[in-house]
């Protein structure tokens, strides 16, 4: 089982006990250091106290379970307004919302497609761009994230 899956299993109940939901678990290398990040969410938004409370709840369990052999930094962050959509449940929840879809290869001369999330089927994502639906296969998609319009 991947590190992120192990951490998700024991962190999710602790996050819920602190009034939040677990949005994502990320284990990445940046600038020569490893980072374990929990992204949390809650109705009305996450504040610094939420992040601190979740960090205090999860940190001792991380020490006890010790799922990561190397040294790393542990961070708890808000999922953010422009969060990345990854799971089918993310796409269902935000259907009809503004998104930005980025592709690996240019399509129609661009790699960025701002629009409205209009469909999700087995990894394929449909973006409504001013009334024109464009569908992208899972293999074409680098990322999909929510887009905040001002």
PDB file of C-alpha atoms in Angstrom:
ATOM      1  CA  UNK A   1       0.000   0.000   0.000  1.00  0.00           C
ATOM      2  CA  UNK A   2       1.260   3.457  -0.924  1.00  0.00           C
ATOM      3  CA  UNK A   3       2.355   5.857   1.836  1.00  0.00           C
ATOM      4  CA  UNK A   4      -0.440   8.291   0.933  1.00  0.00           C
ATOM      5  CA  UNK A   5      -3.062   5.519   1.258  1.00  0.00           C
ATOM      6  CA  UNK A   6      -1.703   4.404   4.645  1.00  0.00           C
ATOM      7  CA  UNK A   7      -1.692   7.969   5.947  1.00  0.00           C
ATOM      8  CA  UNK A   8      -5.211   8.586   4.562  1.00  0.00           C
ATOM      9  CA  UNK A   9      -6.553   5.563   6.497  1.00  0.00           C
ATOM     10  CA  UNK A  10      -5.395   6.690   9.923  1.00  0.00           C
ATOM     11  CA  UNK A  11      -5.611  10.469   9.337  1.00  0.00           C
ATOM     12  CA  UNK A  12      -9.174  10.668   8.004  1.00  0.00           C
ATOM     13  CA  UNK A  13     -10.934   9.835  11.316  1.00  0.00           C
ATOM     14  CA  UNK A  14      -8.704  12.331  13.166  1.00  0.00           C
ATOM     15  CA  UNK A  15      -9.466  15.040  10.604  1.00  0.00           C
ATOM     16  CA  UNK A  16     -13.216  14.348  11.004  1.00  0.00           C
ATOM     17  CA  UNK A  17     -12.908  14.530  14.816  1.00  0.00           C
ATOM     18  CA  UNK A  18     -11.595  18.063  14.289  1.00  0.00           C
ATOM     19  CA  UNK A  19     -14.652  19.085  12.244  1.00  0.00           C
ATOM     20  CA  UNK A  20     -13.014  18.897   8.826  1.00  0.00           C
ATOM     21  CA  UNK A  21     -12.883  16.532   5.869  1.00  0.00           C
ATOM     22  CA  UNK A  22      -9.730  15.133   4.305  1.00  0.00           C
ATOM     23  CA  UNK A  23      -9.417  16.380   0.733  1.00  0.00           C
ATOM     24  CA  UNK A  24      -6.045  14.907  -0.282  1.00  0.00           C
ATOM     25  CA  UNK A  25      -2.797  13.385   0.991  1.00  0.00           C
ATOM     26  CA  UNK A  26       0.357  14.217  -0.932  1.00  0.00           C
ATOM     27  CA  UNK A  27       3.892  12.874  -0.482  1.00  0.00           C
ATOM     28  CA  UNK A  28       6.263  14.797  -2.746  1.00  0.00           C
ATOM     29  CA  UNK A  29       9.902  15.773  -3.107  1.00  0.00           C
ATOM     30  CA  UNK A  30      10.541  19.502  -3.505  1.00  0.00           C
ATOM     31  CA  UNK A  31      13.923  21.200  -3.481  1.00  0.00           C
ATOM     32  CA  UNK A  32      15.706  18.123  -2.135  1.00  0.00           C
ATOM     33  CA  UNK A  33      13.260  17.633   0.767  1.00  0.00           C
ATOM     34  CA  UNK A  34      10.300  15.295   1.191  1.00  0.00           C
ATOM     35  CA  UNK A  35       6.935  16.730   2.219  1.00  0.00           C
ATOM     36  CA  UNK A  36       3.892  14.921   3.558  1.00  0.00           C
ATOM     37  CA  UNK A  37       0.884  17.210   3.165  1.00  0.00           C
ATOM     38  CA  UNK A  38      -2.681  16.762   4.281  1.00  0.00           C
ATOM     39  CA  UNK A  39      -5.184  18.998   2.513  1.00  0.00           C
ATOM     40  CA  UNK A  40      -8.313  19.585   4.564  1.00  0.00           C
ATOM     41  CA  UNK A  41     -11.664  21.205   3.882  1.00  0.00           C
ATOM     42  CA  UNK A  42     -14.789  22.216   5.772  1.00  0.00           C
ATOM     43  CA  UNK A  43     -18.037  24.034   5.179  1.00  0.00           C
ATOM     44  CA  UNK A  44     -17.325  27.759   5.375  1.00  0.00           C
ATOM     45  CA  UNK A  45     -13.591  27.299   4.816  1.00  0.00           C
ATOM     46  CA  UNK A  46     -10.519  26.179   6.752  1.00  0.00           C
ATOM     47  CA  UNK A  47      -8.525  28.546   8.982  1.00  0.00           C
ATOM     48  CA  UNK A  48      -5.094  28.330  10.626  1.00  0.00           C
ATOM     49  CA  UNK A  49      -6.606  26.904  13.836  1.00  0.00           C
ATOM     50  CA  UNK A  50      -8.124  24.009  11.880  1.00  0.00           C
ATOM     51  CA  UNK A  51      -4.744  23.243  10.315  1.00  0.00           C
ATOM     52  CA  UNK A  52      -3.018  23.438  13.695  1.00  0.00           C
ATOM     53  CA  UNK A  53      -5.604  21.202  15.420  1.00  0.00           C
ATOM     54  CA  UNK A  54      -5.414  18.552  12.705  1.00  0.00           C
ATOM     55  CA  UNK A  55      -1.616  18.705  12.743  1.00  0.00           C
ATOM     56  CA  UNK A  56      -1.558  18.175  16.532  1.00  0.00           C
ATOM     57  CA  UNK A  57      -3.975  15.238  16.237  1.00  0.00           C
ATOM     58  CA  UNK A  58      -2.188  13.473  13.363  1.00  0.00           C
ATOM     59  CA  UNK A  59       1.478  14.129  14.276  1.00  0.00           C
ATOM     60  CA  UNK A  60       1.718  11.662  17.220  1.00  0.00           C
ATOM     61  CA  UNK A  61      -0.009   8.948  15.172  1.00  0.00           C
ATOM     62  CA  UNK A  62       2.488   9.519  12.352  1.00  0.00           C
ATOM     63  CA  UNK A  63       5.306   9.034  14.867  1.00  0.00           C
ATOM     64  CA  UNK A  64       3.683   5.879  16.224  1.00  0.00           C
ATOM     65  CA  UNK A  65       2.815   4.254  12.860  1.00  0.00           C
ATOM     66  CA  UNK A  66       6.035   5.499  11.182  1.00  0.00           C
ATOM     67  CA  UNK A  67       4.919   4.878   7.556  1.00  0.00           C
ATOM     68  CA  UNK A  68       7.818   6.863   6.046  1.00  0.00           C
ATOM     69  CA  UNK A  69      11.423   5.674   6.506  1.00  0.00           C
ATOM     70  CA  UNK A  70      13.222   8.873   5.386  1.00  0.00           C
ATOM     71  CA  UNK A  71      13.010  12.292   7.017  1.00  0.00           C
ATOM     72  CA  UNK A  72      10.259  14.604   5.794  1.00  0.00           C
ATOM     73  CA  UNK A  73       8.316  17.747   6.670  1.00  0.00           C
ATOM     74  CA  UNK A  74       4.694  17.332   7.729  1.00  0.00           C
ATOM     75  CA  UNK A  75       2.232  20.067   6.744  1.00  0.00           C
ATOM     76  CA  UNK A  76      -1.515  20.500   7.046  1.00  0.00           C
ATOM     77  CA  UNK A  77      -3.022  22.900   4.497  1.00  0.00           C
ATOM     78  CA  UNK A  78      -6.393  24.132   3.304  1.00  0.00           C
ATOM     79  CA  UNK A  79      -7.563  22.453   0.110  1.00  0.00           C
ATOM     80  CA  UNK A  80      -7.917  26.001  -1.219  1.00  0.00           C
ATOM     81  CA  UNK A  81     -10.383  27.668  -3.542  1.00  0.00           C
ATOM     82  CA  UNK A  82      -8.547  26.487  -6.655  1.00  0.00           C
ATOM     83  CA  UNK A  83      -8.076  22.914  -5.489  1.00  0.00           C
ATOM     84  CA  UNK A  84      -7.227  20.097  -7.844  1.00  0.00           C
ATOM     85  CA  UNK A  85      -9.986  17.616  -8.703  1.00  0.00           C
ATOM     86  CA  UNK A  86      -8.785  14.000  -8.673  1.00  0.00           C
ATOM     87  CA  UNK A  87     -11.441  11.498  -7.602  1.00  0.00           C
ATOM     88  CA  UNK A  88     -14.796  10.790  -9.289  1.00  0.00           C
ATOM     89  CA  UNK A  89     -16.520  12.181  -6.161  1.00  0.00           C
ATOM     90  CA  UNK A  90     -14.635  15.490  -6.641  1.00  0.00           C
ATOM     91  CA  UNK A  91     -15.985  15.794 -10.188  1.00  0.00           C
ATOM     92  CA  UNK A  92     -19.539  14.905  -9.093  1.00  0.00           C
ATOM     93  CA  UNK A  93     -19.439  17.468  -6.284  1.00  0.00           C
ATOM     94  CA  UNK A  94     -18.243  20.319  -8.515  1.00  0.00           C
ATOM     95  CA  UNK A  95     -20.273  19.589 -11.688  1.00  0.00           C
ATOM     96  CA  UNK A  96     -21.331  22.906 -13.258  1.00  0.00           C
ATOM     97  CA  UNK A  97     -18.524  24.848 -11.528  1.00  0.00           C
ATOM     98  CA  UNK A  98     -15.765  26.865 -13.276  1.00  0.00           C
ATOM     99  CA  UNK A  99     -12.606  24.804 -13.829  1.00  0.00           C
ATOM    100  CA  UNK A 100      -9.268  24.971 -15.582  1.00  0.00           C
ATOM    101  CA  UNK A 101      -8.182  21.831 -17.391  1.00  0.00           C
ATOM    102  CA  UNK A 102      -4.535  21.497 -18.419  1.00  0.00           C
ATOM    103  CA  UNK A 103      -3.328  18.969 -20.993  1.00  0.00           C
ATOM    104  CA  UNK A 104       0.069  17.341 -21.523  1.00  0.00           C
ATOM    105  CA  UNK A 105       0.076  18.108 -25.263  1.00  0.00           C
ATOM    106  CA  UNK A 106      -1.392  21.173 -26.988  1.00  0.00           C
ATOM    107  CA  UNK A 107      -4.893  20.757 -28.419  1.00  0.00           C
ATOM    108  CA  UNK A 108      -6.170  23.444 -30.796  1.00  0.00           C
ATOM    109  CA  UNK A 109      -2.903  25.320 -30.116  1.00  0.00           C
ATOM    110  CA  UNK A 110      -3.192  25.502 -26.317  1.00  0.00           C
ATOM    111  CA  UNK A 111      -2.700  23.407 -23.184  1.00  0.00           C
ATOM    112  CA  UNK A 112      -5.123  25.339 -20.931  1.00  0.00           C
ATOM    113  CA  UNK A 113      -8.896  25.125 -21.185  1.00  0.00           C
ATOM    114  CA  UNK A 114     -10.924  27.353 -18.841  1.00  0.00           C
ATOM    115  CA  UNK A 115     -14.627  26.557 -18.784  1.00  0.00           C
ATOM    116  CA  UNK A 116     -17.383  24.899 -16.814  1.00  0.00           C
ATOM    117  CA  UNK A 117     -17.220  21.267 -15.693  1.00  0.00           C
ATOM    118  CA  UNK A 118     -19.912  19.697 -17.871  1.00  0.00           C
ATOM    119  CA  UNK A 119     -19.205  15.979 -17.617  1.00  0.00           C
ATOM    120  CA  UNK A 120     -17.127  13.206 -16.116  1.00  0.00           C
ATOM    121  CA  UNK A 121     -17.125   9.626 -17.346  1.00  0.00           C
ATOM    122  CA  UNK A 122     -14.500   7.079 -16.310  1.00  0.00           C
ATOM    123  CA  UNK A 123     -11.713   9.663 -16.208  1.00  0.00           C
ATOM    124  CA  UNK A 124     -12.820  11.559 -19.318  1.00  0.00           C
ATOM    125  CA  UNK A 125     -13.681  15.177 -18.541  1.00  0.00           C
ATOM    126  CA  UNK A 126     -15.976  17.449 -20.551  1.00  0.00           C
ATOM    127  CA  UNK A 127     -15.446  21.202 -20.332  1.00  0.00           C
ATOM    128  CA  UNK A 128     -18.110  23.605 -21.593  1.00  0.00           C
ATOM    129  CA  UNK A 129     -16.240  26.515 -23.165  1.00  0.00           C
ATOM    130  CA  UNK A 130     -18.840  29.210 -23.866  1.00  0.00           C
ATOM    131  CA  UNK A 131     -21.383  26.694 -25.130  1.00  0.00           C
ATOM    132  CA  UNK A 132     -18.885  24.462 -26.923  1.00  0.00           C
ATOM    133  CA  UNK A 133     -18.320  21.163 -25.094  1.00  0.00           C
ATOM    134  CA  UNK A 134     -14.808  19.701 -25.353  1.00  0.00           C
ATOM    135  CA  UNK A 135     -14.091  16.219 -23.987  1.00  0.00           C
ATOM    136  CA  UNK A 136     -10.616  15.130 -22.908  1.00  0.00           C
ATOM    137  CA  UNK A 137      -9.550  11.557 -22.264  1.00  0.00           C
ATOM    138  CA  UNK A 138      -7.861  10.718 -18.960  1.00  0.00           C
ATOM    139  CA  UNK A 139      -4.502  10.174 -20.732  1.00  0.00           C
ATOM    140  CA  UNK A 140      -4.572  13.737 -22.160  1.00  0.00           C
ATOM    141  CA  UNK A 141      -5.224  15.468 -18.827  1.00  0.00           C
ATOM    142  CA  UNK A 142      -2.338  16.840 -16.778  1.00  0.00           C
ATOM    143  CA  UNK A 143      -4.644  18.363 -14.150  1.00  0.00           C
ATOM    144  CA  UNK A 144      -8.093  19.739 -13.485  1.00  0.00           C
ATOM    145  CA  UNK A 145      -8.623  22.342 -10.798  1.00  0.00           C
ATOM    146  CA  UNK A 146     -11.386  24.652  -9.690  1.00  0.00           C
ATOM    147  CA  UNK A 147     -11.153  28.181 -11.070  1.00  0.00           C
ATOM    148  CA  UNK A 148     -12.184  31.229  -9.090  1.00  0.00           C
ATOM    149  CA  UNK A 149     -13.847  33.957 -11.132  1.00  0.00           C
ATOM    150  CA  UNK A 150     -13.745  37.515  -9.820  1.00  0.00           C
TER     151      UNK A 150
END
